[in-house]
Amino acid sequence: MDFDALFSGLDRHTLDGITRGSIYALVALGYTMVYGVMKLINFAHSEVFMVGTWAVLGVYTALGVSAGAGLAVVIGATLLALLAAMLASAGTALAVERIAYRPLRKKGAPPLIFLITGIGCSIVLVEIFGQVFKVFFGAPFGRVTVNIPSVLQTKELFTIPGLDLTITNTRVIIIVGAIVMMLALDTFVNKSRLGRGVRAVAQDPDTASLMGVNRERVIMLVFILGGAMAGVAALLYTIQYDITKFDIGFIIGLKAFTAAVLGGIGNLRGALVGGLLLGIAEVYASTIWSSEWANVTAFVVLVVILMFRPTGLLGESLGKARA
Amino acid sequence: MSQILDAYRGLKLRDRMSGAPGWVRKVGMLLVIAFAFYLPFLNILPFAYIRTDLTSSGSDWASVLFLVVVYMIVAVGLNVVIGFAGLLDLGYVGFYALGAYSVALFGSPSSPVVEAIQNRFGLDETWAVPFVMCIPIAIVMALIAGVTLGAPTLRLRGDYLAIVTLGFGEIIRITARNLDNVTNGATGISGVPVPPGPEIDGRSFFNTIDAERWYWLALSILILIIFLAFRLEHSRVGRAWLAIREDEDAAAIMGVAAFKFKLWAFAIGASVGGIAGLLFGSKQQYVEPNAFMVNLSFLFVAMVVIGGSGNIYGVLLGAFLLTYLPERFREFQEWRPFAFGVALVVVMILRPQGLVPSRRRAREFEDRKVEAEEAAADA
C-alpha cells in the first residue's frame, strides 16, 4: 500500500486514468448499443477492437511511414489509418452479426447460445491473427507482441503551472478524439431519423416493427456503429501504446464491458462516465498496490456495482429520452 | 451421412434401451463400466487405433484417459449449473483451481501455508495435512467460493452472471500468481500429496509413472458423481431447477424459491469442480497458476453445450470429444484453438441444443424455433 505515491502525483495519475478511460469508453459504446437493441452481450466485440489495431499497422506498413515523418505525411497517414481501422472494425462486427447471431435469431435460440457463438467467434478471430495468418503470411502475425511505428510522435505542448502536469499532443488527441466521437454518436442517435429507429427498437422491438422500423436493418446499423467506434479506439490505443497483439482484445473488452455496466448498459452517456471512472480507478489502484492488481480492480468494481446498483450510475436507457 | 443418421434413428436405440427389462439395462451398464476400466490396456485391433500413443510423439494413453475422466467430472458438475439450472458460469476454472490449490496449500510439506503451521505449532518439516483431510478442505473451499460468488450475483440477469463469473475465474488466477507469500506466486507449489495406498515395487501406489491407477481412481469417482447427478436431476431440487430454467417468473409464482435453488446449483457445481481440481493437482503433484487460464473455462462450457446441456450422457460425450480429439491429433497442436472456435460456432448454429440433447431440452428448442418462425411470418 503506497498512498504517498498516489497523492504526490494525483494530478498526473488522474490524467493517465482519463486517457486510459477514453479508450475504454469508446469500446464500451459497442457493448452498450448492441445490448440496448438486442439485450445481448456481444462477446466478440473485444476482437472487433483488436482487428482495428491491425488495420492501423497495415496502413502504416503499406504507406511505409515511420517515426519522424513530416507533418503533412503524419496527418495524412493517421487519418487514413483511422478510416481503415473504422472500416475493418465495422466490417468485422457486421460479419460476426451475420455469422454468429442472425442464424440463431431465426431459430429463436435462448440467450445462452448467443453468448457461446460470440465466444466462438472471439476465439476464431484471435486465432486468425495468432495462427492462420502466421501460417499464410508469416511475420508480423503470430503469438507475439508487434510494435507499431509511432508515426504520431509524442511532443510536449505546454505544462500547467501549479500542477505537475505536462500536456502532450497524443493525450490531447486521445481525449478530445474520444469525446468528439462520442458526442457525434450521441447526436446521431438522438437527432437523426436512423437514430430514432435505433431508439424505437431498443424501447420495444415489436411495436417498432409495427411502426415500420426495419429491425434487422437497425441491428446491422448498431453493429456497424459500435464497430466503427471500436476502430477509433483502436487507433487511439496504438497512438498511446504503439503495440498490438493477437490477444489484446480480451482484457480491454472485459474492462470496456465493466465500464458499460458501471455507467448503465444501454446508455451512451453512461459509457463515457463509466469508462473515465474505471480508467481513473484503475490507475489509482495500480499506484497504491501494483500494476498486477489493476485487472482485478475492474472485476471488483463490476461486482460491487452489480450488487448495489445493477442498472449502473446513469441507468439503462438506450430507448429512453435521455440516451 | 444423412442416411446413416436415418438408419441410426430407425434403430430407436433410446426407446429400446428404456423399454428393455431392468436386468438387461443393468447388465449393459455393468459391461460399459467394465469396458471403461479395461480401456488403459486396450490392445485389440481395430479398436487400438483410438489409443493416443501409437506414434513416439503421442501422449501417454492412460494419462489422456485420466484427463478425459477429470474433464468428464468437470462437465457433469458444470452441467448442474448450465444444464439443470440454466445459469451460464464462465468462471468454472476458478473452482477447479481452488480444488487443486487447496490440496497443494494444505497437503504439500513445502507450501507456505503448511510451513506457517509447522512454525506456529513446532511440527517437524515433513508434516502436512494428510491427503484424506485435504478432500473435505478442497470441497469446502470450492463450496464457500461458490456461495460467496453466487449470493450477490445470482439475483442478476443471466448474461451479467456470465461476465461476473468470468471475472471471478481471472481473479482466482491473478491472486494465485501475485500472493507470493501464500501461494508461491508464479513458481507454483510442488510436492502435492497423493492418495494413500500400499507400496508396490518400492513406489507408492499412486505415482507419476503408473497413470492407469489414477485413471481408475478418477473413473470410480466419476461413476459415483454421475450416479449422484442422476438422483439429483430427478429429485425435488432437480424439478425446481427445471422450472426455473424454463420460466423463472412462473416458477416463482408457483412457490419455487428461485434464488435459493440457483444458489444450490452453484454450490453443488462448485464443489464438483473442486473435486476435479483436487484430482488434477494431486496427479500432477505440482500446481501453478498458469494451468488455470481463462481458456479452460471456455473449454468446460463448450463441453457442456456442444455435448448437449442438461443431458448427462451428452456432456460426457462433449467432454470426451473435446479432450480426446486434441490429444489424438497432437501434430496439429497449433491449430487446436482455431478448430475449437470454429467447432463452437458451427455446432451451435446447426444444433443449438447440442449433439445429444435431453429429450425435454430438444422439445424446448423446437418450441422456441416454431415461435420464432411464427413471429417472423407475422412480421
XYZ file of C-alpha atoms in Angstrom:
702
model
C 0.000 0.000 0.000
C 1.564 3.187 -1.101
C -0.764 6.101 -0.684
C 2.091 8.614 -0.810
C 2.829 7.647 -4.391
C -0.805 8.252 -5.222
C -1.187 11.618 -3.531
C 2.172 13.008 -4.590
C 1.213 12.561 -8.233
C -2.558 12.740 -8.002
C -2.998 15.126 -10.932
C -0.713 13.079 -13.152
C -2.430 9.813 -12.283
C -5.837 11.330 -12.909
C -4.769 12.431 -16.370
C -3.384 8.935 -17.045
C -6.686 7.496 -15.922
C -8.685 9.780 -18.190
C -6.516 8.825 -21.163
C -6.978 5.141 -20.470
C -10.662 5.627 -19.709
C -11.344 7.396 -23.027
C -10.323 4.255 -24.875
C -12.447 2.048 -22.617
C -15.393 4.369 -23.157
C -15.173 4.135 -26.950
C -15.059 0.342 -26.845
C -17.854 0.320 -24.271
C -20.143 2.053 -26.782
C -20.194 -1.105 -28.894
C -21.327 -3.247 -25.963
C -23.854 -0.716 -24.832
C -25.517 -0.169 -28.207
C -25.792 -3.857 -29.043
C -27.084 -4.567 -25.564
C -29.606 -1.751 -25.799
C -31.082 -3.067 -29.026
C -30.704 -6.838 -28.694
C -30.325 -7.428 -24.920
C -27.204 -9.360 -25.799
C -23.577 -9.103 -24.695
C -21.591 -9.206 -27.907
C -18.708 -11.275 -26.672
C -16.726 -10.867 -29.875
C -16.632 -7.076 -29.576
C -13.214 -7.193 -27.913
C -11.857 -8.800 -31.062
C -13.533 -6.162 -33.207
C -11.250 -3.724 -31.417
C -8.230 -5.979 -31.924
C -8.823 -6.146 -35.684
C -8.809 -2.334 -35.738
C -5.301 -2.149 -34.288
C -4.062 -4.495 -37.005
C -5.672 -2.305 -39.659
C -3.667 0.638 -38.317
C -0.499 -1.402 -38.568
C -1.479 -2.472 -42.083
C -1.913 1.113 -43.279
C 1.388 2.262 -41.778
C 3.196 -0.684 -43.337
C 1.565 -0.192 -46.741
C 2.419 3.513 -46.779
C 5.886 2.809 -45.468
C 5.711 5.656 -42.968
C 7.729 5.503 -39.805
C 8.559 7.713 -36.872
C 9.840 11.172 -37.738
C 7.949 11.848 -40.970
C 6.872 15.350 -41.974
C 3.721 16.928 -40.543
C 1.610 16.536 -43.687
C 2.585 12.870 -44.008
C 1.813 12.248 -40.332
C -1.635 13.795 -40.560
C -2.440 12.013 -43.809
C -1.258 8.627 -42.595
C -3.090 8.941 -39.277
C -6.356 9.902 -40.937
C -6.008 7.035 -43.394
C -5.279 4.672 -40.502
C -8.364 5.957 -38.702
C -10.514 5.279 -41.741
C -9.025 1.824 -42.238
C -9.466 0.901 -38.573
C -13.088 2.057 -38.560
C -13.846 0.131 -41.747
C -12.070 -3.014 -40.595
C -13.724 -2.998 -37.180
C -17.173 -2.209 -38.509
C -16.774 -4.940 -41.121
C -15.724 -7.452 -38.507
C -18.631 -6.530 -36.254
C -21.037 -6.941 -39.154
C -19.528 -10.285 -40.107
C -19.894 -11.521 -36.530
C -23.535 -10.475 -36.555
C -24.178 -12.262 -39.845
C -22.348 -15.455 -38.984
C -22.923 -15.919 -35.287
C -26.112 -14.117 -34.322
C -28.508 -13.869 -37.245
C -28.981 -17.621 -37.827
C -29.681 -18.067 -34.112
C -32.182 -15.223 -34.097
C -34.095 -17.012 -36.833
C -34.191 -20.151 -34.714
C -35.222 -18.247 -31.629
C -32.358 -19.767 -29.629
C -32.084 -18.883 -25.925
C -29.674 -16.063 -24.951
C -27.097 -18.507 -23.614
C -26.434 -19.854 -27.105
C -25.736 -16.351 -28.429
C -23.047 -15.965 -25.802
C -21.491 -19.267 -26.818
C -21.313 -18.402 -30.516
C -19.964 -14.988 -29.523
C -17.183 -16.680 -27.560
C -16.582 -18.997 -30.512
C -16.231 -16.039 -32.893
C -13.937 -14.326 -30.451
C -11.635 -17.362 -30.339
C -11.718 -17.706 -34.127
C -10.756 -14.053 -34.647
C -7.941 -14.277 -32.116
C -6.643 -17.416 -33.786
C -6.877 -15.900 -37.265
C -4.300 -13.328 -36.216
C -2.358 -15.630 -33.907
C -2.184 -18.713 -36.105
C -3.914 -18.696 -39.511
C -2.295 -15.510 -40.837
C 1.038 -16.564 -39.377
C 0.953 -19.706 -41.489
C -0.131 -17.892 -44.643
C 1.703 -14.583 -44.388
C 4.397 -15.075 -41.759
C 5.539 -12.090 -39.695
C 4.266 -9.872 -38.161
C 1.364 -12.231 -37.397
C 1.694 -14.788 -34.654
C 1.521 -15.084 -30.912
C 3.899 -12.234 -30.187
C 3.623 -8.556 -29.381
C 4.078 -6.436 -32.505
C 5.402 -2.891 -32.487
C 3.508 -0.278 -34.436
C 5.616 2.636 -35.689
C 4.839 5.684 -33.587
C 4.057 7.820 -36.599
C 2.481 10.430 -34.370
C 5.313 11.225 -32.004
C 4.707 12.480 -28.519
C 5.550 16.164 -28.116
C 5.131 18.331 -25.065
C 2.669 21.082 -25.791
C 2.613 23.020 -22.523
C 2.724 22.490 -18.783
C 0.008 23.574 -16.467
C 1.566 25.844 -13.841
C 0.872 24.901 -10.235
C 0.064 21.303 -11.158
C 2.640 18.724 -12.055
C 1.063 18.242 -15.473
C 2.693 18.142 -18.850
C 0.160 18.105 -21.642
C 1.341 16.214 -24.701
C -0.134 16.195 -28.171
C -1.062 12.488 -28.008
C -3.027 12.997 -24.801
C -4.976 15.844 -26.356
C -5.718 13.794 -29.463
C -6.857 10.763 -27.478
C -9.088 12.572 -25.018
C -10.519 15.111 -27.472
C -10.878 12.468 -30.190
C -12.803 10.129 -27.912
C -15.111 12.850 -26.642
C -15.798 14.222 -30.122
C -16.646 10.762 -31.459
C -18.990 10.129 -28.557
C -20.747 13.459 -28.979
C -21.169 12.716 -32.673
C -22.658 9.312 -31.931
C -24.903 10.722 -29.235
C -26.211 13.382 -31.619
C -26.711 10.798 -34.343
C -28.778 8.505 -32.130
C -30.802 11.367 -30.672
C -31.368 13.584 -33.663
C -31.267 11.601 -36.898
C -34.023 9.544 -38.456
C -31.951 6.338 -38.322
C -31.119 7.075 -34.695
C -34.804 7.348 -33.917
C -35.209 3.869 -35.367
C -32.471 2.584 -33.080
C -34.158 4.082 -30.046
C -37.512 2.715 -31.110
C -36.216 -0.846 -31.408
C -34.420 -0.514 -28.081
C -37.669 0.557 -26.422
C -39.944 -2.067 -27.886
C -38.912 -4.200 -30.867
C -42.435 -5.420 -31.663
C -44.086 -2.024 -31.630
C -41.184 -0.532 -33.547
C -41.611 -3.032 -36.365
C -45.344 -2.311 -36.430
C -44.445 1.347 -36.908
C -42.400 0.468 -39.958
C -38.915 0.273 -38.455
C -36.860 -2.449 -40.092
C -35.485 -4.318 -37.099
C -32.847 -6.264 -38.983
C -31.522 -3.061 -40.501
C -31.346 -1.378 -37.111
C -29.389 -4.323 -35.736
C -26.946 -4.069 -38.633
C -26.594 -0.338 -38.075
C -25.883 -0.839 -34.388
C -23.139 -3.356 -35.091
C -21.591 -1.035 -37.701
C -21.662 1.985 -35.393
C -20.296 0.041 -32.434
C -17.605 -1.460 -34.634
C -16.601 1.926 -36.033
C -16.241 3.315 -32.515
C -14.058 0.346 -31.598
C -11.999 1.195 -34.692
C -11.477 4.748 -33.410
C -10.493 3.291 -30.047
C -8.026 1.012 -31.828
C -6.272 3.952 -33.484
C -6.121 5.895 -30.216
C -4.789 2.813 -28.459
C -1.974 2.418 -30.969
C -1.128 6.123 -30.638
C -0.785 5.701 -26.880
C 0.869 2.281 -26.612
C 2.493 1.655 -30.044
C 1.823 -2.072 -29.932
C -0.697 -4.709 -30.890
C -1.016 -8.417 -30.247
C -3.402 -11.156 -31.278
C -4.975 -11.307 -27.820
C -5.011 -7.682 -26.649
C -8.766 -7.606 -27.101
C -9.702 -9.825 -24.185
C -8.646 -7.640 -21.258
C -9.694 -4.380 -22.912
C -13.019 -5.923 -23.824
C -13.666 -7.004 -20.248
C -12.808 -3.557 -18.962
C -14.911 -1.825 -21.568
C -17.799 -4.070 -20.646
C -17.275 -3.189 -16.993
C -17.279 0.471 -17.995
C -20.553 -0.018 -19.852
C -22.176 -1.693 -16.856
C -20.734 0.911 -14.499
C -22.296 3.746 -16.453
C -25.513 1.835 -17.119
C -25.505 -0.590 -20.005
C -27.611 0.583 -22.918
C -26.885 4.192 -22.042
C -24.486 6.038 -24.364
C -23.509 8.795 -21.954
C -23.158 6.163 -19.260
C -20.418 4.537 -21.326
C -18.400 7.766 -21.217
C -18.861 8.235 -17.482
C -18.176 4.577 -16.764
C -15.099 4.473 -18.985
C -13.490 7.538 -17.438
C -14.249 6.449 -13.863
C -12.930 2.961 -14.458
C -9.764 4.298 -16.102
C -9.092 6.577 -13.146
C -9.898 3.872 -10.581
C -7.522 1.508 -12.301
C -4.583 3.906 -12.403
C -5.139 4.791 -8.736
C -5.293 1.136 -7.764
C -2.154 0.239 -9.666
C -0.325 3.123 -7.989
C -1.463 2.148 -4.494
C -0.832 -1.574 -4.871
C 0.931 -2.722 -8.025
C 0.067 -2.855 -11.690
C -0.540 -6.606 -11.323
C -3.709 -5.795 -9.431
C -5.062 -3.289 -11.950
C -7.009 -6.017 -13.740
C -8.558 -7.184 -10.509
C -9.810 -3.653 -9.841
C -12.075 -3.755 -12.859
C -13.710 -7.003 -11.747
C -14.140 -5.838 -8.180
C -15.730 -2.605 -9.420
C -18.028 -4.652 -11.638
C -19.181 -6.934 -8.825
C -19.718 -4.056 -6.411
C -21.728 -2.094 -8.982
C -23.870 -5.089 -9.829
C -24.515 -5.734 -6.146
C -25.578 -2.243 -5.199
C -26.781 -0.643 -8.398
C -27.250 -3.192 -11.176
C -28.593 -0.577 -13.577
C -25.357 1.403 -13.360
C -24.737 5.007 -12.412
C -26.902 6.622 -15.082
C -29.428 3.806 -15.585
C -30.081 1.614 -18.595
C -31.809 3.528 -21.327
C -30.915 3.467 -24.971
C -34.586 3.790 -25.768
C -35.475 6.440 -23.203
C -35.320 10.147 -23.897
C -32.001 10.625 -22.140
C -29.964 8.387 -24.391
C -24.274 -39.004 -43.833
C -27.970 -38.313 -43.511
C -28.691 -41.922 -44.499
C -26.508 -43.150 -41.690
C -28.283 -40.790 -39.314
C -31.672 -42.011 -40.516
C -30.611 -45.619 -40.104
C -29.410 -44.823 -36.603
C -32.690 -43.117 -35.788
C -34.559 -46.082 -37.252
C -32.956 -48.311 -34.650
C -34.588 -46.209 -31.918
C -31.797 -47.184 -29.550
C -33.059 -44.935 -26.845
C -36.579 -46.331 -26.873
C -35.294 -49.872 -26.894
C -32.938 -49.161 -24.032
C -35.589 -47.549 -21.871
C -38.081 -50.245 -22.874
C -35.749 -53.132 -22.021
C -36.249 -55.103 -18.818
C -34.391 -53.858 -15.779
C -31.818 -56.646 -15.683
C -30.836 -56.069 -19.326
C -30.167 -52.426 -18.597
C -28.165 -53.279 -15.505
C -26.038 -55.842 -17.343
C -25.492 -53.407 -20.195
C -24.420 -50.715 -17.766
C -22.022 -53.097 -15.994
C -20.484 -54.097 -19.331
C -19.905 -50.459 -20.248
C -18.288 -49.796 -16.856
C -16.114 -52.908 -17.124
C -15.000 -51.837 -20.586
C -14.173 -48.363 -19.276
C -11.966 -49.894 -16.574
C -10.265 -52.080 -19.184
C -9.537 -49.170 -21.577
C -5.920 -48.441 -20.493
C -4.908 -51.913 -21.691
C -6.939 -51.792 -24.894
C -4.815 -53.603 -27.457
C -7.207 -55.372 -29.810
C -7.145 -54.163 -33.393
C -9.028 -52.275 -34.806
C -10.075 -50.659 -31.503
C -6.492 -49.955 -30.534
C -6.437 -47.150 -33.122
C -8.139 -44.928 -30.620
C -5.005 -45.062 -28.456
C -3.013 -41.843 -28.415
C 0.448 -43.377 -28.029
C 0.712 -45.145 -31.379
C 3.471 -42.805 -32.532
C 6.510 -41.964 -30.470
C 5.409 -38.329 -30.129
C 1.951 -39.312 -28.865
C 0.825 -38.702 -25.301
C 0.671 -41.431 -22.696
C -2.633 -43.236 -23.215
C -3.504 -43.767 -19.570
C -2.731 -40.123 -18.765
C -5.023 -38.999 -21.571
C -7.743 -41.256 -20.220
C -7.218 -39.741 -16.788
C -7.566 -36.221 -18.166
C -10.668 -37.212 -20.117
C -12.267 -38.543 -16.940
C -11.288 -35.490 -14.874
C -12.866 -33.258 -17.518
C -15.908 -35.525 -17.543
C -16.247 -34.864 -13.809
C -15.967 -31.160 -14.575
C -18.582 -31.442 -17.308
C -21.031 -33.289 -15.064
C -20.529 -30.659 -12.350
C -20.867 -27.731 -14.727
C -23.900 -29.395 -16.252
C -25.665 -28.960 -12.924
C -25.144 -25.209 -13.256
C -25.656 -24.738 -17.002
C -27.811 -27.701 -17.981
C -30.061 -28.152 -14.980
C -30.377 -24.628 -13.600
C -29.722 -22.761 -16.864
C -27.065 -20.421 -15.434
C -24.061 -19.560 -17.587
C -20.910 -19.898 -15.498
C -17.795 -18.732 -17.363
C -15.547 -18.922 -14.305
C -15.690 -22.609 -13.570
C -11.924 -22.861 -13.838
C -11.844 -20.816 -10.623
C -13.412 -23.653 -8.639
C -11.208 -26.176 -10.396
C -8.168 -24.097 -9.434
C -9.407 -23.774 -5.851
C -9.650 -27.543 -5.570
C -6.135 -28.007 -6.905
C -4.725 -25.223 -4.750
C -6.434 -26.442 -1.571
C -4.774 -29.828 -1.753
C -1.464 -28.170 -2.640
C -1.593 -25.491 0.045
C -2.605 -27.780 2.883
C -1.118 -31.067 1.755
C 2.318 -30.182 0.455
C 5.071 -30.001 3.111
C 6.744 -27.193 1.146
C 3.733 -24.886 0.759
C 3.936 -21.550 2.624
C 0.679 -22.304 4.452
C 1.898 -25.633 5.805
C 5.265 -24.092 6.690
C 3.482 -21.403 8.673
C 1.518 -24.061 10.557
C 4.726 -26.023 11.189
C 6.431 -22.980 12.650
C 3.420 -21.984 14.698
C 2.987 -25.368 16.368
C 6.590 -26.533 16.259
C 5.877 -29.503 13.989
C 8.657 -31.163 12.060
C 9.403 -30.317 8.450
C 7.763 -33.306 6.817
C 4.415 -32.698 8.445
C 1.457 -31.720 6.270
C -2.290 -32.159 6.311
C -2.942 -35.776 5.236
C -4.462 -36.271 1.781
C -7.709 -37.667 3.120
C -8.227 -34.492 5.130
C -7.480 -32.391 2.050
C -10.552 -33.748 0.269
C -13.108 -32.098 2.587
C -10.950 -28.959 2.682
C -10.964 -28.712 -1.130
C -14.698 -29.331 -1.334
C -15.481 -26.821 1.392
C -13.210 -24.157 -0.120
C -14.875 -24.531 -3.526
C -18.297 -24.564 -1.877
C -17.595 -21.384 0.087
C -16.292 -19.694 -3.063
C -19.398 -20.797 -4.950
C -21.756 -19.405 -2.337
C -19.775 -16.172 -1.896
C -19.773 -15.597 -5.628
C -23.340 -16.725 -6.129
C -25.020 -14.854 -3.295
C -24.571 -11.347 -4.724
C -24.692 -12.265 -8.416
C -27.425 -14.861 -8.784
C -30.110 -12.216 -8.422
C -28.864 -10.657 -11.638
C -29.870 -11.391 -15.178
C -28.170 -14.364 -16.798
C -25.782 -12.528 -19.073
C -24.409 -10.375 -16.253
C -23.751 -13.559 -14.362
C -21.618 -14.793 -17.255
C -19.335 -11.772 -17.112
C -19.062 -11.696 -13.319
C -18.123 -15.373 -13.191
C -15.608 -14.779 -15.971
C -14.049 -12.092 -13.812
C -14.075 -14.428 -10.816
C -12.075 -17.067 -12.685
C -9.467 -14.465 -13.586
C -9.338 -13.072 -10.041
C -8.541 -16.529 -8.654
C -5.700 -16.956 -11.126
C -4.280 -13.448 -10.695
C -4.473 -13.798 -6.918
C -2.711 -17.148 -7.039
C 0.025 -15.606 -9.150
C 0.525 -12.490 -7.061
C 0.147 -13.661 -3.465
C 3.741 -14.834 -3.309
C 3.823 -15.445 0.430
C 0.746 -17.687 0.362
C 0.814 -19.491 -2.981
C 4.468 -19.152 -4.046
C 3.248 -16.970 -6.923
C 4.198 -17.989 -10.438
C 6.649 -20.601 -9.152
C 3.801 -22.793 -8.025
C 3.770 -25.469 -5.340
C 5.402 -28.854 -5.704
C 5.122 -31.920 -3.508
C 1.325 -32.072 -3.715
C 0.267 -35.207 -1.794
C -1.140 -38.312 -3.450
C -3.854 -40.605 -2.106
C -2.594 -43.223 0.359
C -2.140 -46.796 -0.882
C 0.045 -49.890 -0.481
C 3.598 -49.666 -1.752
C 4.280 -51.728 -4.867
C 7.775 -52.253 -6.294
C 9.161 -49.731 -3.855
C 6.912 -46.965 -5.170
C 3.762 -45.617 -3.613
C 0.569 -46.925 -5.181
C -0.274 -43.597 -6.806
C 2.847 -42.324 -8.528
C 3.789 -40.386 -11.629
C 4.523 -43.472 -13.734
C 1.510 -45.765 -13.390
C -1.137 -43.408 -14.761
C -3.763 -46.132 -15.117
C -4.186 -46.249 -11.328
C -5.041 -42.574 -11.360
C -7.446 -43.260 -14.185
C -9.222 -45.980 -12.219
C -9.468 -43.745 -9.179
C -10.897 -40.873 -11.224
C -13.256 -43.222 -13.051
C -14.638 -44.551 -9.776
C -15.242 -41.010 -8.546
C -16.832 -40.109 -11.880
C -19.249 -43.047 -11.653
C -20.222 -42.019 -8.148
C -20.769 -38.410 -9.250
C -22.800 -39.451 -12.291
C -24.991 -41.575 -10.033
C -25.490 -38.631 -7.645
C -26.203 -36.274 -10.554
C -28.951 -38.589 -11.882
C -30.520 -38.786 -8.437
C -30.317 -35.012 -8.160
C -31.896 -34.425 -11.553
C -34.986 -36.386 -10.619
C -35.255 -35.056 -7.085
C -37.371 -32.172 -5.872
C -34.367 -29.888 -6.328
C -33.944 -31.079 -9.911
C -37.569 -30.336 -10.708
C -37.189 -26.888 -9.174
C -34.175 -26.207 -11.428
C -36.158 -27.344 -14.427
C -38.980 -24.973 -13.566
C -36.586 -22.051 -13.040
C -34.794 -22.764 -16.293
C -37.946 -22.842 -18.353
C -39.635 -19.809 -16.816
C -38.296 -18.207 -13.694
C -41.279 -15.924 -13.130
C -43.801 -18.711 -13.484
C -41.728 -20.882 -11.156
C -41.598 -18.120 -8.567
C -45.380 -17.718 -8.725
C -45.755 -21.447 -8.132
C -43.749 -21.068 -4.937
C -40.305 -22.188 -6.113
C -37.682 -20.196 -4.206
C -35.693 -19.401 -7.336
C -32.735 -17.728 -5.676
C -32.284 -20.492 -3.125
C -32.251 -23.247 -5.732
C -29.955 -21.326 -8.041
C -27.533 -20.926 -5.168
C -27.779 -24.673 -4.550
C -26.921 -25.368 -8.169
C -23.971 -23.018 -7.953
C -22.675 -24.545 -4.735
C -23.051 -28.130 -5.928
C -21.415 -27.319 -9.250
C -18.566 -25.554 -7.469
C -17.821 -28.452 -5.141
C -17.725 -30.937 -8.015
C -15.302 -28.580 -9.780
C -13.214 -28.593 -6.607
C -13.064 -32.397 -6.589
C -11.925 -32.453 -10.213
C -9.260 -29.849 -9.476
C -8.067 -31.857 -6.494
C -7.611 -34.958 -8.645
C -5.764 -32.962 -11.279
C -3.421 -31.257 -8.806
C -2.719 -34.491 -6.976
C -1.837 -36.396 -10.148
C 0.435 -33.602 -11.382
C 1.939 -33.340 -7.868
C 2.558 -29.727 -8.854
C 0.233 -26.739 -9.055
C 0.925 -23.413 -10.783
C -1.347 -20.504 -11.726
C -0.807 -20.785 -15.481
C -2.564 -24.146 -15.528
C -5.834 -22.313 -14.886
C -6.136 -19.856 -17.754
C -9.495 -18.469 -18.751
C -9.481 -20.564 -21.954
C -10.066 -23.595 -19.785
C -13.378 -22.113 -18.627
C -14.454 -21.730 -22.234
C -13.418 -25.315 -22.897
C -15.522 -26.521 -19.965
C -18.574 -24.582 -21.113
C -18.048 -25.844 -24.650
C -18.014 -29.455 -23.415
C -21.406 -28.981 -21.826
C -23.134 -27.070 -24.603
C -21.637 -28.991 -27.533
C -22.424 -32.305 -25.877
C -25.972 -31.255 -25.065
C -26.563 -29.322 -21.892
C -28.985 -30.913 -19.481
C -28.214 -34.445 -20.609
C -25.545 -36.238 -18.587
C -24.707 -38.645 -21.429
C -24.419 -35.668 -23.760
C -21.961 -33.750 -21.604
C -19.901 -36.911 -21.118
C -19.643 -37.159 -24.890
C -18.764 -33.473 -25.135
C -16.018 -33.827 -22.544
C -14.676 -36.894 -24.286
C -14.581 -35.302 -27.738
C -13.035 -32.009 -26.653
C -10.337 -33.676 -24.539
C -9.612 -36.761 -26.576
C -9.543 -35.340 -30.116
C -6.882 -32.681 -29.403
C -4.696 -35.342 -27.761
C -5.223 -37.835 -30.563
C -4.276 -35.252 -33.184
C -1.384 -33.704 -31.351
C 0.523 -32.953 -34.522
C -1.985 -30.149 -35.225
C -1.460 -28.661 -31.786
C -1.055 -25.098 -33.063
C -4.399 -25.309 -34.807
C -6.301 -26.598 -31.823
C -7.778 -23.310 -30.552
C -8.815 -22.300 -34.057
C -10.554 -25.610 -34.692
C -12.148 -25.324 -31.281
C -13.567 -21.864 -32.046
C -14.887 -22.950 -35.446
C -16.460 -26.060 -33.944
C -18.122 -23.969 -31.266
C -19.749 -21.635 -33.786
C -20.702 -24.316 -36.308
C -22.180 -26.773 -33.818
C -24.140 -24.084 -32.009
C -25.615 -22.684 -35.226
C -26.531 -26.056 -36.711
C -27.541 -27.754 -33.455
C -28.093 -25.192 -30.704
C -29.428 -27.937 -28.445
C -26.096 -29.823 -28.598
C -25.086 -33.155 -30.115
C -27.034 -35.373 -27.715
C -29.659 -33.190 -26.055
C -32.027 -34.390 -23.396
C -35.471 -35.012 -24.810
C -37.035 -32.258 -22.809
C -34.366 -29.775 -23.887
C -34.806 -30.761 -27.528
C -38.527 -30.060 -27.236
C -37.887 -26.686 -25.588
C -35.710 -25.731 -28.547
C -38.296 -26.978 -31.022
C -40.965 -24.828 -29.350
C -38.779 -21.773 -29.463
C -37.985 -22.343 -33.131
C -41.659 -22.602 -34.024
C -42.388 -19.436 -32.045
C -39.589 -17.568 -33.822
C -40.845 -18.732 -37.211
C -44.381 -17.675 -36.402
C -43.142 -14.279 -35.261
C -41.161 -13.918 -38.489
C -44.212 -14.887 -40.539
C -46.338 -12.322 -38.683
C -43.859 -9.500 -39.227
